[in-house]
């Protein structure tokens, strides 16, 4: 495997962090910013203990992990920190492979070492991804599966990509947002066409067959989960249903928990529907607008999840921020990257501070922490809007440059205005 020098060094460093006893690791496991009720390591260990004592983990209402994770960690490997370190390494490797597929470097020849060192560093040293991994949050596995699905799709490996996204959807149903752009990558190309938009040129007739194969894999996973739980379907409500019904209002960096804490029970079903549909409405507009570059559409939808997900952790916006490194063509067209960076820095400082003031010190209240959550939402929204703008502006920028050159060659000012207006309308 041809990897850049930084990859080997950072993977060894990450494995070392997994092996060495770290001071304060238990504090990380209890941090609500790094793990949610759906991804918490303590909830996972509780489920494993209940399973070992022949008690259904899903009867108490506090366990929300997939039965597949229960099976893996109870029969194949124990939930050791080294597993999370390996998952981080696989995720970084998948991100590199996506970059190579986008640049047409799948032949392993002519790799750009400096750029790949940067991509590896941005992923493995991203605190939004590293800290949840050190806290042993299962969101690390979800991010790795999403990257593997995008990697296999970029390489044209249909079955592998659909199996990976089926696993991701099984672990977290909100990953279904990425299904359509993955289909589009499979039937077209991951190569960048942001600077030269064109109508979608893939074979749309293949998409129903891809959806059928995905459904088959997903049903197999559902069947395996039912077999693990002894034929019981209680895990569906406890695991998937938690994303839709929000039974646990534990504070997190997301926008849902406080809103539904203050919500009257009479209005709760309606607003749960509104919040859930709000995620879905982004799929078609983004995929249609960026039909010429479905990989970029998938990146934007990951940004939507990193902003509006029900049980948000720092790992969700962390994946979006790390993936921007594989789209260098848009970096010059970002309008306010400094403001977005400062918002993230502000939120990263406020969230733990307000959490300590409220939960540990008792000197604040929920409004303090939710104010920091709103700053995190603003940071995610600013990054998402900026990425959308840059993805569209890159094409207009090329047209504008061509128009200005043509205008300079024209003698009459009025004629120049006509030329510019024609280009704008195109």
mmCIF file of C-alpha atoms in Angstrom:
data_model
loop_
_atom_site.group_PDB
_atom_site.id
_atom_site.type_symbol
_atom_site.label_atom_id
_atom_site.label_comp_id
_atom_site.label_asym_id
_atom_site.label_seq_id
_atom_site.Cartn_x
_atom_site.Cartn_y
_atom_site.Cartn_z
ATOM 1 C CA UNK A 1 0.000 0.000 0.000
ATOM 2 C CA UNK A 2 1.541 3.261 -1.194
ATOM 3 C CA UNK A 3 1.010 5.741 1.633
ATOM 4 C CA UNK A 4 2.613 9.119 2.420
ATOM 5 C CA UNK A 5 5.212 9.353 5.217
ATOM 6 C CA UNK A 6 2.852 11.224 7.540
ATOM 7 C CA UNK A 7 0.327 8.393 7.377
ATOM 8 C CA UNK A 8 2.637 5.781 8.896
ATOM 9 C CA UNK A 9 3.898 8.173 11.557
ATOM 10 C CA UNK A 10 0.453 9.400 12.621
ATOM 11 C CA UNK A 11 -1.039 5.901 12.627
ATOM 12 C CA UNK A 12 1.785 4.698 14.891
ATOM 13 C CA UNK A 13 1.173 7.700 17.144
ATOM 14 C CA UNK A 14 -2.554 6.948 17.231
ATOM 15 C CA UNK A 15 -1.883 3.291 18.123
ATOM 16 C CA UNK A 16 0.441 4.464 20.858
ATOM 17 C CA UNK A 17 -2.302 6.656 22.311
ATOM 18 C CA UNK A 18 -4.560 3.608 22.328
ATOM 19 C CA UNK A 19 -2.053 1.435 24.179
ATOM 20 C CA UNK A 20 -0.777 3.910 26.762
ATOM 21 C CA UNK A 21 -2.971 4.752 29.762
ATOM 22 C CA UNK A 22 -4.036 8.353 29.293
ATOM 23 C CA UNK A 23 -4.852 10.614 32.236
ATOM 24 C CA UNK A 24 -8.395 11.867 32.121
ATOM 25 C CA UNK A 25 -9.692 9.257 29.677
ATOM 26 C CA UNK A 26 -12.652 8.498 31.948
ATOM 27 C CA UNK A 27 -13.541 12.195 31.840
ATOM 28 C CA UNK A 28 -13.607 11.996 28.045
ATOM 29 C CA UNK A 29 -15.960 9.008 28.186
ATOM 30 C CA UNK A 30 -18.392 11.007 30.328
ATOM 31 C CA UNK A 31 -18.233 14.107 28.112
ATOM 32 C CA UNK A 32 -21.572 14.712 26.381
ATOM 33 C CA UNK A 33 -19.863 16.535 23.527
ATOM 34 C CA UNK A 34 -17.866 13.469 22.511
ATOM 35 C CA UNK A 35 -20.500 10.741 22.831
ATOM 36 C CA UNK A 36 -24.281 10.650 22.828
ATOM 37 C CA UNK A 37 -26.704 8.093 24.281
ATOM 38 C CA UNK A 38 -26.560 6.358 20.885
ATOM 39 C CA UNK A 39 -22.743 6.183 20.755
ATOM 40 C CA UNK A 40 -21.633 6.133 24.407
ATOM 41 C CA UNK A 41 -19.047 3.559 25.480
ATOM 42 C CA UNK A 42 -20.651 3.263 28.914
ATOM 43 C CA UNK A 43 -24.012 2.429 27.336
ATOM 44 C CA UNK A 44 -22.255 -0.156 25.164
ATOM 45 C CA UNK A 45 -20.598 -1.794 28.169
ATOM 46 C CA UNK A 46 -23.932 -1.796 29.992
ATOM 47 C CA UNK A 47 -25.530 -3.621 27.075
ATOM 48 C CA UNK A 48 -22.705 -6.162 26.978
ATOM 49 C CA UNK A 49 -23.108 -6.823 30.708
ATOM 50 C CA UNK A 50 -26.857 -7.302 30.357
ATOM 51 C CA UNK A 51 -26.337 -9.650 27.422
ATOM 52 C CA UNK A 52 -23.810 -11.744 29.364
ATOM 53 C CA UNK A 53 -26.337 -12.097 32.196
ATOM 54 C CA UNK A 54 -29.122 -13.195 29.824
ATOM 55 C CA UNK A 55 -31.059 -9.938 30.173
ATOM 56 C CA UNK A 56 -32.506 -8.219 27.130
ATOM 57 C CA UNK A 57 -30.470 -4.968 26.814
ATOM 58 C CA UNK A 58 -33.343 -3.199 25.059
ATOM 59 C CA UNK A 59 -35.967 -3.592 27.790
ATOM 60 C CA UNK A 60 -34.696 -0.809 30.046
ATOM 61 C CA UNK A 61 -34.827 2.007 27.506
ATOM 62 C CA UNK A 62 -31.234 3.134 28.117
ATOM 63 C CA UNK A 63 -29.419 1.018 25.524
ATOM 64 C CA UNK A 64 -29.590 2.237 21.910
ATOM 65 C CA UNK A 65 -26.694 0.529 20.083
ATOM 66 C CA UNK A 66 -27.169 -1.906 17.231
ATOM 67 C CA UNK A 67 -27.319 -5.649 18.007
ATOM 68 C CA UNK A 68 -24.489 -6.079 15.501
ATOM 69 C CA UNK A 69 -22.146 -4.112 17.766
ATOM 70 C CA UNK A 70 -23.267 -6.271 20.685
ATOM 71 C CA UNK A 71 -22.457 -9.396 18.716
ATOM 72 C CA UNK A 72 -19.048 -8.158 17.533
ATOM 73 C CA UNK A 73 -17.850 -6.981 20.942
ATOM 74 C CA UNK A 74 -19.229 -9.978 22.840
ATOM 75 C CA UNK A 75 -18.037 -12.780 20.558
ATOM 76 C CA UNK A 76 -15.257 -11.559 18.238
ATOM 77 C CA UNK A 77 -13.243 -8.811 19.922
ATOM 78 C CA UNK A 78 -13.641 -6.970 23.235
ATOM 79 C CA UNK A 79 -14.202 -3.177 23.081
ATOM 80 C CA UNK A 80 -10.520 -2.302 23.455
ATOM 81 C CA UNK A 81 -9.134 1.169 22.576
ATOM 82 C CA UNK A 82 -6.960 -0.398 19.865
ATOM 83 C CA UNK A 83 -10.114 -1.116 17.834
ATOM 84 C CA UNK A 84 -10.922 2.599 17.719
ATOM 85 C CA UNK A 85 -7.327 3.404 16.712
ATOM 86 C CA UNK A 86 -7.518 0.903 13.847
ATOM 87 C CA UNK A 87 -10.833 2.434 12.778
ATOM 88 C CA UNK A 88 -9.196 5.880 12.667
ATOM 89 C CA UNK A 89 -6.367 4.483 10.535
ATOM 90 C CA UNK A 90 -8.833 2.864 8.130
ATOM 91 C CA UNK A 91 -10.790 6.119 7.892
ATOM 92 C CA UNK A 92 -7.650 8.109 7.056
ATOM 93 C CA UNK A 93 -6.650 5.513 4.474
ATOM 94 C CA UNK A 94 -10.120 5.648 2.894
ATOM 95 C CA UNK A 95 -9.964 9.455 2.727
ATOM 96 C CA UNK A 96 -6.614 9.201 0.903
ATOM 97 C CA UNK A 97 -8.066 6.737 -1.576
ATOM 98 C CA UNK A 98 -11.027 9.039 -2.219
ATOM 99 C CA UNK A 99 -8.596 11.868 -2.951
ATOM 100 C CA UNK A 100 -6.629 9.667 -5.365
ATOM 101 C CA UNK A 101 -9.784 8.547 -7.150
ATOM 102 C CA UNK A 102 -10.872 12.169 -7.505
ATOM 103 C CA UNK A 103 -7.476 13.105 -8.953
ATOM 104 C CA UNK A 104 -7.283 10.042 -11.213
ATOM 105 C CA UNK A 105 -4.346 8.552 -9.300
ATOM 106 C CA UNK A 106 -5.749 5.068 -8.703
ATOM 107 C CA UNK A 107 -2.781 3.522 -10.476
ATOM 108 C CA UNK A 108 -0.648 4.309 -7.399
ATOM 109 C CA UNK A 109 1.731 6.283 -9.631
ATOM 110 C CA UNK A 110 2.545 9.941 -9.300
ATOM 111 C CA UNK A 111 1.026 10.457 -5.892
ATOM 112 C CA UNK A 112 1.359 13.946 -4.441
ATOM 113 C CA UNK A 113 3.086 13.376 -1.146
ATOM 114 C CA UNK A 114 2.688 16.880 0.305
ATOM 115 C CA UNK A 115 -1.047 17.035 -0.337
ATOM 116 C CA UNK A 116 -1.567 13.514 1.003
ATOM 117 C CA UNK A 117 0.442 14.326 4.120
ATOM 118 C CA UNK A 118 -1.917 17.260 4.680
ATOM 119 C CA UNK A 119 -5.034 15.117 4.139
ATOM 120 C CA UNK A 120 -3.776 12.491 6.585
ATOM 121 C CA UNK A 121 -2.871 15.095 9.186
ATOM 122 C CA UNK A 122 -6.185 16.918 8.881
ATOM 123 C CA UNK A 123 -8.035 13.660 9.586
ATOM 124 C CA UNK A 124 -5.889 12.011 12.262
ATOM 125 C CA UNK A 125 -5.054 15.233 14.130
ATOM 126 C CA UNK A 126 -8.538 16.745 13.970
ATOM 127 C CA UNK A 127 -9.563 17.165 17.638
ATOM 128 C CA UNK A 128 -13.229 16.807 16.647
ATOM 129 C CA UNK A 129 -12.390 13.264 15.492
ATOM 130 C CA UNK A 130 -9.526 12.355 17.818
ATOM 131 C CA UNK A 131 -11.264 13.159 21.120
ATOM 132 C CA UNK A 132 -14.451 11.116 20.394
ATOM 133 C CA UNK A 133 -12.202 8.245 19.363
ATOM 134 C CA UNK A 134 -10.242 8.481 22.624
ATOM 135 C CA UNK A 135 -13.607 8.548 24.415
ATOM 136 C CA UNK A 136 -14.406 5.258 22.613
ATOM 137 C CA UNK A 137 -17.525 6.665 20.985
ATOM 138 C CA UNK A 138 -19.013 4.411 18.312
ATOM 139 C CA UNK A 139 -19.421 7.479 16.069
ATOM 140 C CA UNK A 140 -15.847 6.672 14.989
ATOM 141 C CA UNK A 141 -17.101 3.482 13.330
ATOM 142 C CA UNK A 142 -19.946 5.356 11.644
ATOM 143 C CA UNK A 143 -17.512 7.869 10.110
ATOM 144 C CA UNK A 144 -15.219 5.081 8.935
ATOM 145 C CA UNK A 145 -18.092 3.231 7.262
ATOM 146 C CA UNK A 146 -19.195 6.415 5.468
ATOM 147 C CA UNK A 147 -15.662 7.006 4.184
ATOM 148 C CA UNK A 148 -15.352 3.374 3.089
ATOM 149 C CA UNK A 149 -18.651 3.646 1.195
ATOM 150 C CA UNK A 150 -17.444 6.793 -0.578
ATOM 151 C CA UNK A 151 -14.057 5.196 -1.278
ATOM 152 C CA UNK A 152 -15.538 2.055 -2.838
ATOM 153 C CA UNK A 153 -18.021 4.164 -4.817
ATOM 154 C CA UNK A 154 -15.178 6.336 -6.134
ATOM 155 C CA UNK A 155 -13.337 3.202 -7.227
ATOM 156 C CA UNK A 156 -16.408 1.761 -8.922
ATOM 157 C CA UNK A 157 -16.722 -1.201 -6.535
ATOM 158 C CA UNK A 158 -20.488 -1.455 -6.446
ATOM 159 C CA UNK A 159 -21.099 -4.295 -3.995
ATOM 160 C CA UNK A 160 -18.498 -3.090 -1.493
ATOM 161 C CA UNK A 161 -19.853 0.474 -1.546
ATOM 162 C CA UNK A 162 -23.460 -0.642 -1.079
ATOM 163 C CA UNK A 163 -22.521 -3.026 1.725
ATOM 164 C CA UNK A 164 -20.581 -0.301 3.535
ATOM 165 C CA UNK A 165 -23.419 2.229 3.292
ATOM 166 C CA UNK A 166 -25.886 -0.494 4.370
ATOM 167 C CA UNK A 167 -23.803 -1.011 7.510
ATOM 168 C CA UNK A 168 -23.675 2.766 8.094
ATOM 169 C CA UNK A 169 -27.451 3.115 7.703
ATOM 170 C CA UNK A 170 -27.965 0.179 10.044
ATOM 171 C CA UNK A 171 -25.833 1.826 12.744
ATOM 172 C CA UNK A 172 -27.256 5.326 12.240
ATOM 173 C CA UNK A 173 -30.380 5.724 10.060
ATOM 174 C CA UNK A 174 -29.575 9.372 9.288
ATOM 175 C CA UNK A 175 -26.798 8.119 6.969
ATOM 176 C CA UNK A 176 -29.578 7.374 4.473
ATOM 177 C CA UNK A 177 -29.051 10.960 3.289
ATOM 178 C CA UNK A 178 -25.862 9.811 1.545
ATOM 179 C CA UNK A 179 -27.488 6.992 -0.419
ATOM 180 C CA UNK A 180 -28.472 9.001 -3.512
ATOM 181 C CA UNK A 181 -25.084 10.738 -4.024
ATOM 182 C CA UNK A 182 -23.338 7.363 -3.601
ATOM 183 C CA UNK A 183 -25.597 5.933 -6.319
ATOM 184 C CA UNK A 184 -24.692 8.912 -8.514
ATOM 185 C CA UNK A 185 -20.958 8.392 -7.942
ATOM 186 C CA UNK A 186 -21.318 4.703 -8.834
ATOM 187 C CA UNK A 187 -23.013 5.428 -12.158
ATOM 188 C CA UNK A 188 -20.827 8.413 -13.082
ATOM 189 C CA UNK A 189 -17.379 9.520 -11.872
ATOM 190 C CA UNK A 190 -15.766 10.962 -8.731
ATOM 191 C CA UNK A 191 -13.549 13.300 -10.773
ATOM 192 C CA UNK A 192 -14.074 17.006 -10.097
ATOM 193 C CA UNK A 193 -16.321 18.878 -12.525
ATOM 194 C CA UNK A 194 -17.104 21.842 -10.291
ATOM 195 C CA UNK A 195 -15.328 24.259 -12.625
ATOM 196 C CA UNK A 196 -17.169 22.940 -15.687
ATOM 197 C CA UNK A 197 -20.768 22.077 -14.758
ATOM 198 C CA UNK A 198 -22.658 19.838 -17.136
ATOM 199 C CA UNK A 199 -25.862 17.783 -17.033
ATOM 200 C CA UNK A 200 -25.655 14.449 -15.272
ATOM 201 C CA UNK A 201 -24.139 11.943 -17.706
ATOM 202 C CA UNK A 202 -24.484 8.721 -15.715
ATOM 203 C CA UNK A 203 -26.769 5.813 -16.523
ATOM 204 C CA UNK A 204 -29.869 6.499 -14.425
ATOM 205 C CA UNK A 205 -31.362 3.134 -15.382
ATOM 206 C CA UNK A 206 -28.831 1.444 -13.095
ATOM 207 C CA UNK A 207 -30.038 3.239 -9.957
ATOM 208 C CA UNK A 208 -33.096 0.978 -9.333
ATOM 209 C CA UNK A 209 -30.818 -2.073 -9.496
ATOM 210 C CA UNK A 210 -28.347 -0.428 -7.114
ATOM 211 C CA UNK A 211 -31.185 0.372 -4.741
ATOM 212 C CA UNK A 212 -32.356 -3.226 -4.921
ATOM 213 C CA UNK A 213 -28.888 -4.525 -4.060
ATOM 214 C CA UNK A 214 -28.590 -2.035 -1.182
ATOM 215 C CA UNK A 215 -31.994 -3.126 0.129
ATOM 216 C CA UNK A 216 -30.892 -6.762 0.004
ATOM 217 C CA UNK A 217 -27.776 -6.053 2.070
ATOM 218 C CA UNK A 218 -29.780 -3.946 4.507
ATOM 219 C CA UNK A 219 -32.392 -6.678 4.964
ATOM 220 C CA UNK A 220 -29.663 -9.233 5.603
ATOM 221 C CA UNK A 221 -28.263 -7.015 8.350
ATOM 222 C CA UNK A 222 -31.757 -6.561 9.817
ATOM 223 C CA UNK A 223 -32.240 -10.330 9.784
ATOM 224 C CA UNK A 224 -28.879 -10.862 11.470
ATOM 225 C CA UNK A 225 -29.819 -8.338 14.151
ATOM 226 C CA UNK A 226 -33.109 -10.143 14.790
ATOM 227 C CA UNK A 227 -31.317 -13.491 15.066
ATOM 228 C CA UNK A 228 -28.869 -12.013 17.580
ATOM 229 C CA UNK A 229 -31.752 -10.724 19.729
ATOM 230 C CA UNK A 230 -33.545 -14.075 19.600
ATOM 231 C CA UNK A 231 -36.215 -12.989 17.134
ATOM 232 C CA UNK A 232 -37.209 -9.912 19.101
ATOM 233 C CA UNK A 233 -37.921 -6.620 17.335
ATOM 234 C CA UNK A 234 -37.529 -4.483 20.441
ATOM 235 C CA UNK A 235 -34.137 -3.303 19.220
ATOM 236 C CA UNK A 236 -35.754 -1.443 16.300
ATOM 237 C CA UNK A 237 -37.602 0.986 18.548
ATOM 238 C CA UNK A 238 -34.675 1.305 20.972
ATOM 239 C CA UNK A 239 -32.010 1.794 18.283
ATOM 240 C CA UNK A 240 -33.535 3.287 15.129
ATOM 241 C CA UNK A 241 -36.555 4.719 16.883
ATOM 242 C CA UNK A 242 -34.371 6.771 19.208
ATOM 243 C CA UNK A 243 -33.245 8.887 16.255
ATOM 244 C CA UNK A 244 -36.854 9.716 15.355
ATOM 245 C CA UNK A 245 -38.531 9.921 18.782
ATOM 246 C CA UNK A 246 -35.669 11.437 20.819
ATOM 247 C CA UNK A 247 -36.437 9.590 24.092
ATOM 248 C CA UNK A 248 -33.186 10.602 25.798
ATOM 249 C CA UNK A 249 -32.711 14.372 26.145
ATOM 250 C CA UNK A 250 -29.126 14.204 27.385
ATOM 251 C CA UNK A 251 -27.410 17.515 26.441
ATOM 252 C CA UNK A 252 -25.177 17.454 23.371
ATOM 253 C CA UNK A 253 -23.716 19.989 20.908
ATOM 254 C CA UNK A 254 -26.763 19.601 18.659
ATOM 255 C CA UNK A 255 -29.880 21.719 18.305
ATOM 256 C CA UNK A 256 -32.604 19.189 19.141
ATOM 257 C CA UNK A 257 -32.287 18.406 22.843
ATOM 258 C CA UNK A 258 -33.088 21.823 24.362
ATOM 259 C CA UNK A 259 -35.931 22.494 21.968
ATOM 260 C CA UNK A 260 -37.694 19.273 22.959
ATOM 261 C CA UNK A 261 -36.873 19.774 26.628
ATOM 262 C CA UNK A 262 -39.022 22.921 26.521
ATOM 263 C CA UNK A 263 -41.636 21.392 24.193
ATOM 264 C CA UNK A 264 -45.149 20.578 25.440
ATOM 265 C CA UNK A 265 -45.942 16.890 24.958
ATOM 266 C CA UNK A 266 -48.996 17.789 22.910
ATOM 267 C CA UNK A 267 -46.837 19.339 20.156
ATOM 268 C CA UNK A 268 -43.927 16.893 20.383
ATOM 269 C CA UNK A 269 -44.971 14.460 17.556
ATOM 270 C CA UNK A 270 -45.517 17.306 15.102
ATOM 271 C CA UNK A 271 -42.150 18.939 15.704
ATOM 272 C CA UNK A 272 -40.368 15.580 15.694
ATOM 273 C CA UNK A 273 -41.775 15.110 12.217
ATOM 274 C CA UNK A 274 -40.717 18.621 11.187
ATOM 275 C CA UNK A 275 -37.164 18.201 12.463
ATOM 276 C CA UNK A 276 -36.806 14.791 10.794
ATOM 277 C CA UNK A 277 -38.214 15.939 7.441
ATOM 278 C CA UNK A 278 -35.964 18.992 7.611
ATOM 279 C CA UNK A 279 -32.957 16.702 7.162
ATOM 280 C CA UNK A 280 -34.486 14.914 4.191
ATOM 281 C CA UNK A 281 -35.402 18.028 2.183
ATOM 282 C CA UNK A 282 -31.726 18.790 1.491
ATOM 283 C CA UNK A 283 -31.113 15.612 -0.509
ATOM 284 C CA UNK A 284 -32.725 16.427 -3.859
ATOM 285 C CA UNK A 285 -31.771 20.141 -4.081
ATOM 286 C CA UNK A 286 -28.106 19.428 -3.359
ATOM 287 C CA UNK A 287 -27.938 16.383 -5.638
ATOM 288 C CA UNK A 288 -29.652 18.245 -8.482
ATOM 289 C CA UNK A 289 -27.527 21.375 -8.129
ATOM 290 C CA UNK A 290 -24.282 19.392 -7.938
ATOM 291 C CA UNK A 291 -25.282 16.611 -10.323
ATOM 292 C CA UNK A 292 -22.031 17.228 -12.198
ATOM 293 C CA UNK A 293 -20.020 16.367 -9.061
ATOM 294 C CA UNK A 294 -21.902 13.865 -6.842
ATOM 295 C CA UNK A 295 -18.915 13.383 -4.547
ATOM 296 C CA UNK A 296 -19.135 17.046 -3.614
ATOM 297 C CA UNK A 297 -22.885 16.608 -3.073
ATOM 298 C CA UNK A 298 -22.126 13.787 -0.623
ATOM 299 C CA UNK A 299 -19.661 16.071 1.144
ATOM 300 C CA UNK A 300 -22.318 18.781 1.546
ATOM 301 C CA UNK A 301 -24.856 16.283 2.902
ATOM 302 C CA UNK A 302 -22.278 15.172 5.457
ATOM 303 C CA UNK A 303 -22.141 18.846 6.434
ATOM 304 C CA UNK A 304 -25.937 18.839 6.824
ATOM 305 C CA UNK A 305 -25.668 15.849 9.162
ATOM 306 C CA UNK A 306 -22.840 17.569 11.031
ATOM 307 C CA UNK A 307 -25.120 20.526 11.739
ATOM 308 C CA UNK A 308 -28.670 19.198 12.168
ATOM 309 C CA UNK A 309 -28.271 15.594 13.343
ATOM 310 C CA UNK A 310 -30.514 14.567 16.246
ATOM 311 C CA UNK A 311 -27.850 13.220 18.619
ATOM 312 C CA UNK A 312 -24.895 15.301 17.477
ATOM 313 C CA UNK A 313 -21.344 14.763 18.713
ATOM 314 C CA UNK A 314 -18.159 16.531 17.682
ATOM 315 C CA UNK A 315 -17.330 13.594 15.409
ATOM 316 C CA UNK A 316 -20.124 14.621 13.014
ATOM 317 C CA UNK A 317 -18.879 18.135 12.105
ATOM 318 C CA UNK A 318 -15.345 16.748 12.408
ATOM 319 C CA UNK A 319 -15.841 14.489 9.381
ATOM 320 C CA UNK A 320 -17.137 17.411 7.326
ATOM 321 C CA UNK A 321 -14.190 19.615 8.287
ATOM 322 C CA UNK A 322 -11.662 16.886 7.484
ATOM 323 C CA UNK A 323 -13.202 16.100 4.103
ATOM 324 C CA UNK A 324 -12.780 19.658 2.848
ATOM 325 C CA UNK A 325 -9.079 18.858 2.434
ATOM 326 C CA UNK A 326 -9.850 16.652 -0.595
ATOM 327 C CA UNK A 327 -11.518 19.554 -2.445
ATOM 328 C CA UNK A 328 -8.627 22.013 -2.846
ATOM 329 C CA UNK A 329 -10.155 23.510 -5.990
ATOM 330 C CA UNK A 330 -12.793 25.313 -3.897
ATOM 331 C CA UNK A 331 -10.494 26.681 -1.207
ATOM 332 C CA UNK A 332 -9.826 29.887 -3.107
ATOM 333 C CA UNK A 333 -13.552 30.557 -3.490
ATOM 334 C CA UNK A 334 -14.536 30.330 0.185
ATOM 335 C CA UNK A 335 -15.967 33.670 1.292
ATOM 336 C CA UNK A 336 -15.469 33.624 5.047
ATOM 337 C CA UNK A 337 -13.174 30.748 6.115
ATOM 338 C CA UNK A 338 -11.684 32.844 8.920
ATOM 339 C CA UNK A 339 -15.109 33.580 10.398
ATOM 340 C CA UNK A 340 -16.061 29.888 10.224
ATOM 341 C CA UNK A 341 -12.778 28.912 11.877
ATOM 342 C CA UNK A 342 -13.272 31.453 14.653
ATOM 343 C CA UNK A 343 -16.832 30.232 15.227
ATOM 344 C CA UNK A 344 -15.596 26.672 15.624
ATOM 345 C CA UNK A 345 -12.836 27.840 17.945
ATOM 346 C CA UNK A 346 -15.342 29.863 19.955
ATOM 347 C CA UNK A 347 -17.701 26.876 20.213
ATOM 348 C CA UNK A 348 -14.862 24.501 21.117
ATOM 349 C CA UNK A 349 -13.941 26.744 24.033
ATOM 350 C CA UNK A 350 -17.489 27.538 25.149
ATOM 351 C CA UNK A 351 -18.939 24.009 25.105
ATOM 352 C CA UNK A 352 -16.683 22.451 27.769
ATOM 353 C CA UNK A 353 -16.693 25.661 29.827
ATOM 354 C CA UNK A 354 -20.484 25.932 29.949
ATOM 355 C CA UNK A 355 -20.798 22.189 30.511
ATOM 356 C CA UNK A 356 -18.587 22.387 33.602
ATOM 357 C CA UNK A 357 -20.397 25.482 34.888
ATOM 358 C CA UNK A 358 -23.780 23.808 34.505
ATOM 359 C CA UNK A 359 -23.208 20.112 35.305
ATOM 360 C CA UNK A 360 -20.150 20.084 37.563
ATOM 361 C CA UNK A 361 -20.136 23.441 39.338
ATOM 362 C CA UNK A 362 -23.887 24.079 39.386
ATOM 363 C CA UNK A 363 -23.341 27.788 38.724
ATOM 364 C CA UNK A 364 -25.245 27.913 35.459
ATOM 365 C CA UNK A 365 -28.273 26.357 33.795
ATOM 366 C CA UNK A 366 -29.272 24.707 30.546
ATOM 367 C CA UNK A 367 -29.433 28.066 28.755
ATOM 368 C CA UNK A 368 -25.683 28.498 29.210
ATOM 369 C CA UNK A 369 -24.869 25.230 27.489
ATOM 370 C CA UNK A 370 -27.493 25.641 24.785
ATOM 371 C CA UNK A 371 -26.030 29.058 23.929
ATOM 372 C CA UNK A 372 -22.735 27.299 23.217
ATOM 373 C CA UNK A 373 -24.643 24.688 21.191
ATOM 374 C CA UNK A 374 -26.129 27.498 19.100
ATOM 375 C CA UNK A 375 -22.629 28.797 18.415
ATOM 376 C CA UNK A 376 -21.675 25.295 17.247
ATOM 377 C CA UNK A 377 -24.763 25.284 15.015
ATOM 378 C CA UNK A 378 -23.761 28.654 13.584
ATOM 379 C CA UNK A 379 -20.255 27.327 12.912
ATOM 380 C CA UNK A 380 -21.628 24.262 11.134
ATOM 381 C CA UNK A 381 -24.107 26.334 9.156
ATOM 382 C CA UNK A 382 -21.470 28.891 8.168
ATOM 383 C CA UNK A 383 -19.136 26.159 6.922
ATOM 384 C CA UNK A 384 -21.936 24.440 5.003
ATOM 385 C CA UNK A 385 -23.165 27.638 3.327
ATOM 386 C CA UNK A 386 -19.601 28.647 2.491
ATOM 387 C CA UNK A 387 -18.898 25.244 0.932
ATOM 388 C CA UNK A 388 -22.098 25.501 -1.164
ATOM 389 C CA UNK A 389 -21.110 28.984 -2.306
ATOM 390 C CA UNK A 390 -17.581 27.929 -3.212
ATOM 391 C CA UNK A 391 -18.821 24.883 -5.136
ATOM 392 C CA UNK A 392 -21.038 27.118 -7.278
ATOM 393 C CA UNK A 393 -18.736 30.145 -7.438
ATOM 394 C CA UNK A 394 -15.838 28.198 -8.971
ATOM 395 C CA UNK A 395 -17.779 27.777 -12.222
ATOM 396 C CA UNK A 396 -18.951 31.395 -12.321
ATOM 397 C CA UNK A 397 -15.390 32.520 -11.590
ATOM 398 C CA UNK A 398 -14.055 30.857 -14.711
ATOM 399 C CA UNK A 399 -16.829 32.336 -16.806
ATOM 400 C CA UNK A 400 -16.241 35.780 -15.318
ATOM 401 C CA UNK A 401 -12.536 35.622 -16.089
ATOM 402 C CA UNK A 402 -13.265 34.628 -19.695
ATOM 403 C CA UNK A 403 -15.809 37.421 -20.009
ATOM 404 C CA UNK A 404 -13.441 40.066 -18.645
ATOM 405 C CA UNK A 405 -10.771 39.035 -21.139
ATOM 406 C CA UNK A 406 -13.265 39.315 -23.948
ATOM 407 C CA UNK A 407 -14.536 42.650 -22.691
ATOM 408 C CA UNK A 408 -11.000 44.015 -22.599
ATOM 409 C CA UNK A 409 -10.680 43.245 -26.287
ATOM 410 C CA UNK A 410 -13.844 45.108 -27.188
ATOM 411 C CA UNK A 411 -13.613 48.742 -28.156
ATOM 412 C CA UNK A 412 -17.040 49.888 -27.117
ATOM 413 C CA UNK A 413 -18.168 49.965 -23.490
ATOM 414 C CA UNK A 414 -21.763 49.199 -24.410
ATOM 415 C CA UNK A 415 -20.782 46.143 -26.398
ATOM 416 C CA UNK A 416 -18.685 44.939 -23.488
ATOM 417 C CA UNK A 417 -21.702 45.105 -21.192
ATOM 418 C CA UNK A 418 -23.692 43.005 -23.648
ATOM 419 C CA UNK A 419 -20.983 40.325 -23.736
ATOM 420 C CA UNK A 420 -20.819 40.177 -19.926
ATOM 421 C CA UNK A 421 -24.625 39.895 -19.656
ATOM 422 C CA UNK A 422 -24.628 36.994 -22.165
ATOM 423 C CA UNK A 423 -22.033 35.122 -20.107
ATOM 424 C CA UNK A 424 -23.900 35.727 -16.857
ATOM 425 C CA UNK A 425 -27.098 34.367 -18.364
ATOM 426 C CA UNK A 426 -25.269 31.248 -19.527
#
